[in-house]
Structures are given as structure tokens and as C-alpha cells.
Amino acid sequence: MNIVLMGPPGAGKGTQAKLIAQKWNIPHISTGDMLREAVKSGTELGRRVEEILDKGELVTDEVMKDVVKNRLRKEDTSSGFILDGYPRTRRQASHLDGTLDKLERSLTSVILVNASEQEVVDRISNRRICTDCGAVYNLISLRPKKDMVCDNCGVRLIQRSDDEAETVRMRYRLYMEKTAPIIEHYRRDSKLFIVDGSEPLKTVTTRIFDYLEKT
Ligand code: AMP
């Protein structure tokens, strides 16, 4: 099962991607997580992208091409993968086609989790994350058991620097301008499944699982 999960920032795709990865036992490849990890561990890639991530801008297509190519070459993707946050531009979509061709693989499905700008701003400004295990919470819909502390590791939760309202609006506009056009690319292949991300988390999961079970 080779899946691409698309959607505006804050539509809940990261949460859904984790659930899909668990259920089908395939790796969850989040390019955002990979880049944040690189920043945290101070690698050369991390130093190159740190400022871009903070501003909520996009890392160049060429850099992303290598990041994704190297990841998809790893053995654990042989029975499938779920790509979350890639591709984000037309060029990235064509790079991905090329990489998969070389690996003699193709996409099984593309899932789009949709949400409006206002929904996204409301949701992201309530998002808090654990810097230790990466768990994601929402102060309204997915509260931690203890106030502002991670359920898994007891670490204090923080707000990501690119989750502030103004940056979120900018990221949403960037999504509409650069990423939304590639939806057409996948619609033509008839592999696209669209789900309304403003529905409750569990409903969205059920719709996606039902769809994947049929494919
Ligand atoms: P995300 O967690 O997917 O929202 O990604 C966080 C940040 O990582 C984005 O705001 C970008 O700066 C960068 N990033 C992640 N994926 C990509 C990508 N496919 N192309 C360019 N930049 C990316």
C-alpha cells in the first residue's frame, strides 16, 4: 500500500497518517518530522533548513527530492508507506513519479484531507506537541490527561514556532497556491479520495479506513 496523504496544514493529516501506518503496519514518512528531527540533531540538512521551517516557508524542491528518495530506498518501505507532507509542489509531484518509477513502484492511493482556512487557524492555534515523543494534542479536541503535560512521557507540551496564527495563515495560502494545484494531477489518475477534515477525528478515520479496505 503506497499512499500519499495531502491536505492543508492543520487538517489533521498527521494524526490520520499515524493511524493508517499503525493499522497497515507501514512506515509513516512525514517530511516535516524528518526536517524537524534534522534541525534538532544539528545535521547539515538541519542547519540549512532551520530558518525556512521557522518562517513556515518551503524547503527547495531539489533538497526535498533527495530527502524523499533516500527515505523511500530504505528496506522498511518495501511493503508500503504513507507519505505525509510530500509532494507539496508540481515539481515535487513529478520528482516523486520519477523516484517511484526508478524503484518500479507506483502510488496505490492519494488521500486528501480537506479543511477551510478558518478551521485550520482555529485548530492549529490550539495544537500543542511533545518535543520528546512527537505526540500531538489539541486543547479542544484531543486534550492531554494532565494539563499541558504529555500523556506518554510527562514532558511539558509546547506550541510549534510555525503554529502561530499569522504563520498558519501564510502556510495555508502557500498550500492553496503551490500544493492545491497538484490535486488535479492525481484526480486524473483516479486514485484520489477526498475526505472532509472538519468532521470529528474518528469519522475521518473511519471514512479513510473504509476506502483503503476497498482498494
Ligand atoms: P509539516 O509538518 O508537514 O507542516 O512541515 C513543516 C515544515 O517543513 C513546512 O512548513 C516546510 O517548511 C517544511 N516541509 C515539510 N515538507 C516539505 C515539502 N514537501 N516541501 C518543502 N518544505 C517542506
PDB file of C-alpha atoms and ligand atoms in Angstrom:
ATOM      1  CA  MET A   1       0.000   0.000   0.000  1.00  0.00           C
ATOM      2  CA  ASN A   2       1.804   3.143  -1.243  1.00  0.00           C
ATOM      3  CA  ILE A   3      -0.130   6.181  -0.057  1.00  0.00           C
ATOM      4  CA  VAL A   4       0.217   9.960  -0.309  1.00  0.00           C
ATOM      5  CA  LEU A   5      -1.726  11.944   2.269  1.00  0.00           C
ATOM      6  CA  MET A   6      -2.403  15.555   1.308  1.00  0.00           C
ATOM      7  CA  GLY A   7      -4.193  18.479   2.873  1.00  0.00           C
ATOM      8  CA  PRO A   8      -3.694  21.966   4.255  1.00  0.00           C
ATOM      9  CA  PRO A   9      -1.604  22.357   7.410  1.00  0.00           C
ATOM     10  CA  GLY A  10      -3.779  21.569  10.413  1.00  0.00           C
ATOM     11  CA  ALA A  11      -6.404  19.486   8.593  1.00  0.00           C
ATOM     12  CA  GLY A  12      -5.413  16.553  10.806  1.00  0.00           C
ATOM     13  CA  LYS A  13      -3.422  14.600   8.243  1.00  0.00           C
ATOM     14  CA  GLY A  14      -0.526  13.850  10.615  1.00  0.00           C
ATOM     15  CA  THR A  15      -2.888  12.201  13.112  1.00  0.00           C
ATOM     16  CA  GLN A  16      -4.632  10.227  10.370  1.00  0.00           C
ATOM     17  CA  ALA A  17      -1.293   9.201   8.843  1.00  0.00           C
ATOM     18  CA  LYS A  18      -0.155   7.719  12.176  1.00  0.00           C
ATOM     19  CA  LEU A  19      -3.396   5.717  12.487  1.00  0.00           C
ATOM     20  CA  ILE A  20      -3.125   4.388   8.922  1.00  0.00           C
ATOM     21  CA  ALA A  21       0.539   3.471   9.461  1.00  0.00           C
ATOM     22  CA  GLN A  22      -0.356   1.535  12.629  1.00  0.00           C
ATOM     23  CA  LYS A  23      -3.279  -0.307  11.115  1.00  0.00           C
ATOM     24  CA  TRP A  24      -1.488  -1.392   7.929  1.00  0.00           C
ATOM     25  CA  ASN A  25       1.920  -1.691   9.551  1.00  0.00           C
ATOM     26  CA  ILE A  26       3.689   0.577   7.084  1.00  0.00           C
ATOM     27  CA  PRO A  27       6.136   3.426   7.850  1.00  0.00           C
ATOM     28  CA  HIS A  28       4.723   6.917   8.314  1.00  0.00           C
ATOM     29  CA  ILE A  29       7.034   9.214   6.361  1.00  0.00           C
ATOM     30  CA  SER A  30       6.393  12.794   7.438  1.00  0.00           C
ATOM     31  CA  THR A  31       8.797  15.142   5.673  1.00  0.00           C
ATOM     32  CA  GLY A  32       8.017  17.826   8.290  1.00  0.00           C
ATOM     33  CA  ASP A  33       9.007  15.429  11.114  1.00  0.00           C
ATOM     34  CA  MET A  34      12.156  14.406   9.243  1.00  0.00           C
ATOM     35  CA  LEU A  35      13.213  18.026   8.774  1.00  0.00           C
ATOM     36  CA  ARG A  36      12.412  18.960  12.399  1.00  0.00           C
ATOM     37  CA  GLU A  37      14.442  15.945  13.517  1.00  0.00           C
ATOM     38  CA  ALA A  38      17.363  17.113  11.363  1.00  0.00           C
ATOM     39  CA  VAL A  39      17.162  20.582  12.965  1.00  0.00           C
ATOM     40  CA  LYS A  40      17.017  19.067  16.449  1.00  0.00           C
ATOM     41  CA  SER A  41      20.056  16.883  15.902  1.00  0.00           C
ATOM     42  CA  GLY A  42      22.009  19.689  14.194  1.00  0.00           C
ATOM     43  CA  THR A  43      22.841  17.833  10.952  1.00  0.00           C
ATOM     44  CA  GLU A  44      23.993  19.724   7.859  1.00  0.00           C
ATOM     45  CA  LEU A  45      20.471  19.420   6.424  1.00  0.00           C
ATOM     46  CA  GLY A  46      19.057  20.721   9.711  1.00  0.00           C
ATOM     47  CA  ARG A  47      21.261  23.824   9.622  1.00  0.00           C
ATOM     48  CA  ARG A  48      20.243  24.525   6.031  1.00  0.00           C
ATOM     49  CA  VAL A  49      16.504  24.326   6.667  1.00  0.00           C
ATOM     50  CA  GLU A  50      16.093  25.679  10.205  1.00  0.00           C
ATOM     51  CA  GLU A  51      15.222  29.250   9.257  1.00  0.00           C
ATOM     52  CA  ILE A  52      12.862  28.151   6.462  1.00  0.00           C
ATOM     53  CA  LEU A  53      10.914  25.923   8.875  1.00  0.00           C
ATOM     54  CA  ASP A  54      10.643  28.676  11.473  1.00  0.00           C
ATOM     55  CA  LYS A  55       9.123  31.030   8.924  1.00  0.00           C
ATOM     56  CA  GLY A  56       6.746  28.362   7.590  1.00  0.00           C
ATOM     57  CA  GLU A  57       8.233  28.657   4.095  1.00  0.00           C
ATOM     58  CA  LEU A  58       9.002  25.743   1.754  1.00  0.00           C
ATOM     59  CA  VAL A  59      12.339  23.954   1.543  1.00  0.00           C
ATOM     60  CA  THR A  60      13.573  23.792  -2.068  1.00  0.00           C
ATOM     61  CA  ASP A  61      12.294  21.026  -4.343  1.00  0.00           C
ATOM     62  CA  GLU A  62      15.848  19.785  -5.009  1.00  0.00           C
ATOM     63  CA  VAL A  63      16.641  19.322  -1.314  1.00  0.00           C
ATOM     64  CA  MET A  64      13.300  17.586  -0.752  1.00  0.00           C
ATOM     65  CA  LYS A  65      13.862  15.287  -3.724  1.00  0.00           C
ATOM     66  CA  ASP A  66      16.985  13.791  -2.096  1.00  0.00           C
ATOM     67  CA  VAL A  67      15.388  13.587   1.358  1.00  0.00           C
ATOM     68  CA  VAL A  68      12.443  11.581  -0.006  1.00  0.00           C
ATOM     69  CA  LYS A  69      14.457   9.491  -2.469  1.00  0.00           C
ATOM     70  CA  ASN A  70      16.838   8.351   0.286  1.00  0.00           C
ATOM     71  CA  ARG A  71      13.961   7.547   2.610  1.00  0.00           C
ATOM     72  CA  LEU A  72      11.981   5.549   0.025  1.00  0.00           C
ATOM     73  CA  ARG A  73      15.069   3.483  -0.784  1.00  0.00           C
ATOM     74  CA  LYS A  74      15.099   2.063   2.737  1.00  0.00           C
ATOM     75  CA  GLU A  75      14.073  -1.551   3.174  1.00  0.00           C
ATOM     76  CA  ASP A  76      11.166  -0.852   5.556  1.00  0.00           C
ATOM     77  CA  THR A  77       9.150   0.749   2.730  1.00  0.00           C
ATOM     78  CA  SER A  78       9.099  -2.463   0.664  1.00  0.00           C
ATOM     79  CA  SER A  79       5.605  -3.451   1.809  1.00  0.00           C
ATOM     80  CA  GLY A  80       4.310   0.103   1.563  1.00  0.00           C
ATOM     81  CA  PHE A  81       4.496   3.590   3.046  1.00  0.00           C
ATOM     82  CA  ILE A  82       2.419   6.611   3.819  1.00  0.00           C
ATOM     83  CA  LEU A  83       3.888   9.921   2.707  1.00  0.00           C
ATOM     84  CA  ASP A  84       2.652  12.883   4.748  1.00  0.00           C
ATOM     85  CA  GLY A  85       3.611  16.402   3.634  1.00  0.00           C
ATOM     86  CA  TYR A  86       5.122  15.405   0.299  1.00  0.00           C
ATOM     87  CA  PRO A  87       4.675  16.290  -2.528  1.00  0.00           C
ATOM     88  CA  ARG A  88       3.881  19.958  -1.944  1.00  0.00           C
ATOM     89  CA  THR A  89       4.582  21.459  -5.393  1.00  0.00           C
ATOM     90  CA  ARG A  90       4.048  20.371  -9.008  1.00  0.00           C
ATOM     91  CA  ARG A  91       7.772  19.797  -9.322  1.00  0.00           C
ATOM     92  CA  GLN A  92       7.815  17.590  -6.228  1.00  0.00           C
ATOM     93  CA  ALA A  93       4.908  15.573  -7.662  1.00  0.00           C
ATOM     94  CA  SER A  94       6.900  14.923 -10.824  1.00  0.00           C
ATOM     95  CA  HIS A  95      10.048  14.113  -8.776  1.00  0.00           C
ATOM     96  CA  LEU A  96       8.004  11.586  -6.820  1.00  0.00           C
ATOM     97  CA  ASP A  97       6.716   9.979 -10.033  1.00  0.00           C
ATOM     98  CA  GLY A  98      10.333   9.674 -11.223  1.00  0.00           C
ATOM     99  CA  THR A  99      11.602   8.230  -7.930  1.00  0.00           C
ATOM    100  CA  LEU A 100       8.811   5.652  -7.793  1.00  0.00           C
ATOM    101  CA  ASP A 101       9.369   4.705 -11.450  1.00  0.00           C
ATOM    102  CA  LYS A 102      13.027   4.019 -10.706  1.00  0.00           C
ATOM    103  CA  LEU A 103      12.029   1.865  -7.743  1.00  0.00           C
ATOM    104  CA  GLU A 104       9.481   0.108 -10.003  1.00  0.00           C
ATOM    105  CA  ARG A 105       6.639   1.089  -7.755  1.00  0.00           C
ATOM    106  CA  SER A 106       3.588   3.283  -8.036  1.00  0.00           C
ATOM    107  CA  LEU A 107       1.088   5.006  -5.783  1.00  0.00           C
ATOM    108  CA  THR A 108      -1.915   2.991  -4.649  1.00  0.00           C
ATOM    109  CA  SER A 109      -3.949   5.968  -3.420  1.00  0.00           C
ATOM    110  CA  VAL A 110      -3.826   9.677  -2.741  1.00  0.00           C
ATOM    111  CA  ILE A 111      -5.958  10.848   0.162  1.00  0.00           C
ATOM    112  CA  LEU A 112      -6.870  14.496   0.530  1.00  0.00           C
ATOM    113  CA  VAL A 113      -7.974  15.659   3.996  1.00  0.00           C
ATOM    114  CA  ASN A 114      -9.651  18.992   3.300  1.00  0.00           C
ATOM    115  CA  ALA A 115     -10.314  21.969   5.616  1.00  0.00           C
ATOM    116  CA  SER A 116     -11.042  25.684   5.253  1.00  0.00           C
ATOM    117  CA  GLU A 117      -8.628  28.462   6.254  1.00  0.00           C
ATOM    118  CA  GLN A 118     -10.638  29.367   9.364  1.00  0.00           C
ATOM    119  CA  GLU A 119     -10.884  25.743  10.529  1.00  0.00           C
ATOM    120  CA  VAL A 120      -7.167  25.359  10.075  1.00  0.00           C
ATOM    121  CA  VAL A 121      -6.322  28.525  12.028  1.00  0.00           C
ATOM    122  CA  ASP A 122      -8.674  27.526  14.877  1.00  0.00           C
ATOM    123  CA  ARG A 123      -7.250  24.050  15.030  1.00  0.00           C
ATOM    124  CA  ILE A 124      -3.557  24.854  14.762  1.00  0.00           C
ATOM    125  CA  SER A 125      -3.564  27.642  17.297  1.00  0.00           C
ATOM    126  CA  ASN A 126      -4.831  25.033  19.796  1.00  0.00           C
ATOM    127  CA  ARG A 127      -2.238  22.450  18.797  1.00  0.00           C
ATOM    128  CA  ARG A 128       0.442  21.504  21.320  1.00  0.00           C
ATOM    129  CA  ILE A 129       3.225  18.979  20.819  1.00  0.00           C
ATOM    130  CA  CYS A 130       5.600  16.940  22.908  1.00  0.00           C
ATOM    131  CA  THR A 131       9.205  17.619  21.885  1.00  0.00           C
ATOM    132  CA  ASP A 132      10.236  14.262  23.308  1.00  0.00           C
ATOM    133  CA  CYS A 133       7.975  11.645  21.658  1.00  0.00           C
ATOM    134  CA  GLY A 134       6.316  13.822  18.995  1.00  0.00           C
ATOM    135  CA  ALA A 135       2.753  13.249  20.286  1.00  0.00           C
ATOM    136  CA  VAL A 136       0.292  15.866  19.058  1.00  0.00           C
ATOM    137  CA  TYR A 137      -2.550  17.218  21.217  1.00  0.00           C
ATOM    138  CA  ASN A 138      -5.340  19.723  20.734  1.00  0.00           C
ATOM    139  CA  LEU A 139      -6.504  21.861  23.635  1.00  0.00           C
ATOM    140  CA  ILE A 140     -10.113  21.472  22.459  1.00  0.00           C
ATOM    141  CA  SER A 141     -10.497  18.120  20.709  1.00  0.00           C
ATOM    142  CA  LEU A 142      -7.618  15.978  21.972  1.00  0.00           C
ATOM    143  CA  ARG A 143      -6.628  17.211  25.414  1.00  0.00           C
ATOM    144  CA  PRO A 144      -3.767  15.666  27.379  1.00  0.00           C
ATOM    145  CA  LYS A 145      -4.908  13.893  30.570  1.00  0.00           C
ATOM    146  CA  LYS A 146      -2.888  16.284  32.734  1.00  0.00           C
ATOM    147  CA  ASP A 147      -2.836  19.970  31.878  1.00  0.00           C
ATOM    148  CA  MET A 148      -0.101  20.771  29.294  1.00  0.00           C
ATOM    149  CA  VAL A 149       1.879  17.593  30.004  1.00  0.00           C
ATOM    150  CA  CYS A 150       2.438  14.678  27.575  1.00  0.00           C
ATOM    151  CA  ASP A 151       0.446  11.511  28.439  1.00  0.00           C
ATOM    152  CA  ASN A 152       3.302   9.277  27.235  1.00  0.00           C
ATOM    153  CA  CYS A 153       6.389  10.842  28.759  1.00  0.00           C
ATOM    154  CA  GLY A 154       5.307  13.548  31.215  1.00  0.00           C
ATOM    155  CA  VAL A 155       7.221  16.264  29.310  1.00  0.00           C
ATOM    156  CA  ARG A 156       5.752  19.780  29.160  1.00  0.00           C
ATOM    157  CA  LEU A 157       3.892  20.444  25.880  1.00  0.00           C
ATOM    158  CA  ILE A 158       4.850  23.359  23.635  1.00  0.00           C
ATOM    159  CA  GLN A 159       3.459  25.236  20.660  1.00  0.00           C
ATOM    160  CA  ARG A 160       5.479  24.828  17.440  1.00  0.00           C
ATOM    161  CA  SER A 161       7.042  28.123  16.338  1.00  0.00           C
ATOM    162  CA  ASP A 162       5.306  27.822  12.951  1.00  0.00           C
ATOM    163  CA  ASP A 163       1.891  27.238  14.593  1.00  0.00           C
ATOM    164  CA  GLU A 164       1.207  30.887  15.461  1.00  0.00           C
ATOM    165  CA  ALA A 165      -1.918  32.309  13.803  1.00  0.00           C
ATOM    166  CA  GLU A 166      -0.156  34.635  11.313  1.00  0.00           C
ATOM    167  CA  THR A 167       2.291  31.939  10.188  1.00  0.00           C
ATOM    168  CA  VAL A 168      -0.581  29.480   9.854  1.00  0.00           C
ATOM    169  CA  ARG A 169      -2.475  31.845   7.538  1.00  0.00           C
ATOM    170  CA  MET A 170       0.663  32.248   5.455  1.00  0.00           C
ATOM    171  CA  ARG A 171       1.161  28.456   5.316  1.00  0.00           C
ATOM    172  CA  TYR A 172      -2.461  27.989   4.270  1.00  0.00           C
ATOM    173  CA  ARG A 173      -2.079  30.497   1.432  1.00  0.00           C
ATOM    174  CA  LEU A 174       1.140  28.798   0.375  1.00  0.00           C
ATOM    175  CA  TYR A 175      -0.745  25.497   0.341  1.00  0.00           C
ATOM    176  CA  MET A 176      -3.523  26.941  -1.870  1.00  0.00           C
ATOM    177  CA  GLU A 177      -1.013  28.461  -4.262  1.00  0.00           C
ATOM    178  CA  LYS A 178       1.594  25.677  -4.540  1.00  0.00           C
ATOM    179  CA  THR A 179       0.060  22.418  -3.329  1.00  0.00           C
ATOM    180  CA  ALA A 180      -3.664  22.529  -4.174  1.00  0.00           C
ATOM    181  CA  PRO A 181      -2.915  22.556  -7.958  1.00  0.00           C
ATOM    182  CA  ILE A 182      -1.335  19.072  -7.751  1.00  0.00           C
ATOM    183  CA  ILE A 183      -4.666  17.632  -6.642  1.00  0.00           C
ATOM    184  CA  GLU A 184      -5.642  17.769 -10.341  1.00  0.00           C
ATOM    185  CA  HIS A 185      -2.537  15.744 -11.220  1.00  0.00           C
ATOM    186  CA  TYR A 186      -3.819  12.917  -9.014  1.00  0.00           C
ATOM    187  CA  ARG A 187      -7.502  13.343  -9.910  1.00  0.00           C
ATOM    188  CA  ARG A 188      -6.589  12.408 -13.482  1.00  0.00           C
ATOM    189  CA  ASP A 189      -5.130   9.101 -12.255  1.00  0.00           C
ATOM    190  CA  SER A 190      -8.454   8.279 -10.458  1.00  0.00           C
ATOM    191  CA  LYS A 191      -6.517   7.432  -7.333  1.00  0.00           C
ATOM    192  CA  LEU A 192      -7.781  10.391  -5.356  1.00  0.00           C
ATOM    193  CA  PHE A 193     -10.027  10.076  -2.308  1.00  0.00           C
ATOM    194  CA  ILE A 194     -11.277  13.287  -0.676  1.00  0.00           C
ATOM    195  CA  VAL A 195     -12.425  13.436   2.938  1.00  0.00           C
ATOM    196  CA  ASP A 196     -13.767  16.398   4.916  1.00  0.00           C
ATOM    197  CA  GLY A 197     -11.220  17.082   7.678  1.00  0.00           C
ATOM    198  CA  SER A 198     -13.661  19.300   9.587  1.00  0.00           C
ATOM    199  CA  GLU A 199     -15.609  16.202  10.661  1.00  0.00           C
ATOM    200  CA  PRO A 200     -14.737  14.591  14.003  1.00  0.00           C
ATOM    201  CA  LEU A 201     -11.379  12.816  14.015  1.00  0.00           C
ATOM    202  CA  LYS A 202     -12.953   9.356  14.396  1.00  0.00           C
ATOM    203  CA  THR A 203     -15.364   9.913  11.488  1.00  0.00           C
ATOM    204  CA  VAL A 204     -12.473  10.960   9.238  1.00  0.00           C
ATOM    205  CA  THR A 205     -10.517   7.835  10.274  1.00  0.00           C
ATOM    206  CA  THR A 206     -13.495   5.562   9.567  1.00  0.00           C
ATOM    207  CA  ARG A 207     -14.014   7.069   6.115  1.00  0.00           C
ATOM    208  CA  ILE A 208     -10.332   6.646   5.235  1.00  0.00           C
ATOM    209  CA  PHE A 209     -10.138   3.081   6.578  1.00  0.00           C
ATOM    210  CA  ASP A 210     -13.323   2.089   4.691  1.00  0.00           C
ATOM    211  CA  TYR A 211     -11.864   3.490   1.499  1.00  0.00           C
ATOM    212  CA  LEU A 212      -8.479   1.778   1.968  1.00  0.00           C
ATOM    213  CA  GLU A 213     -10.085  -1.553   2.771  1.00  0.00           C
ATOM    214  CA  LYS A 214     -11.861  -1.419  -0.592  1.00  0.00           C
ATOM    215  CA  THR A 215      -8.720  -0.593  -2.613  1.00  0.00           C
TER     216      THR A 215
HETATM  217  P1  AMP B   1       4.694  19.977   8.144  1.00  0.00           P
HETATM  218  O1  AMP B   1       4.936  19.388   9.472  1.00  0.00           O
HETATM  219  O2  AMP B   1       4.373  18.956   7.069  1.00  0.00           O
HETATM  220  O3  AMP B   1       3.719  21.112   8.164  1.00  0.00           O
HETATM  221  O4  AMP B   1       6.105  20.610   7.663  1.00  0.00           O
HETATM  222  C1  AMP B   1       6.755  21.583   8.439  1.00  0.00           C
HETATM  223  C2  AMP B   1       7.657  22.426   7.561  1.00  0.00           C
HETATM  224  O5  AMP B   1       8.666  21.591   6.941  1.00  0.00           O
HETATM  225  C3  AMP B   1       6.960  23.122   6.413  1.00  0.00           C
HETATM  226  O6  AMP B   1       6.347  24.329   6.803  1.00  0.00           O
HETATM  227  C4  AMP B   1       8.139  23.333   5.459  1.00  0.00           C
HETATM  228  O7  AMP B   1       8.963  24.403   5.904  1.00  0.00           O
HETATM  229  C5  AMP B   1       8.936  22.057   5.621  1.00  0.00           C
HETATM  230  N1  AMP B   1       8.483  21.000   4.681  1.00  0.00           N
HETATM  231  C6  AMP B   1       7.913  19.799   5.001  1.00  0.00           C
HETATM  232  N2  AMP B   1       7.638  19.098   3.890  1.00  0.00           N
HETATM  233  C7  AMP B   1       8.039  19.860   2.849  1.00  0.00           C
HETATM  234  C8  AMP B   1       7.985  19.710   1.443  1.00  0.00           C
HETATM  235  N3  AMP B   1       7.452  18.622   0.870  1.00  0.00           N
HETATM  236  N4  AMP B   1       8.480  20.722   0.669  1.00  0.00           N
HETATM  237  C9  AMP B   1       9.013  21.818   1.209  1.00  0.00           C
HETATM  238  N5  AMP B   1       9.075  22.051   2.540  1.00  0.00           N
HETATM  239  C10 AMP B   1       8.593  21.088   3.348  1.00  0.00           C
END
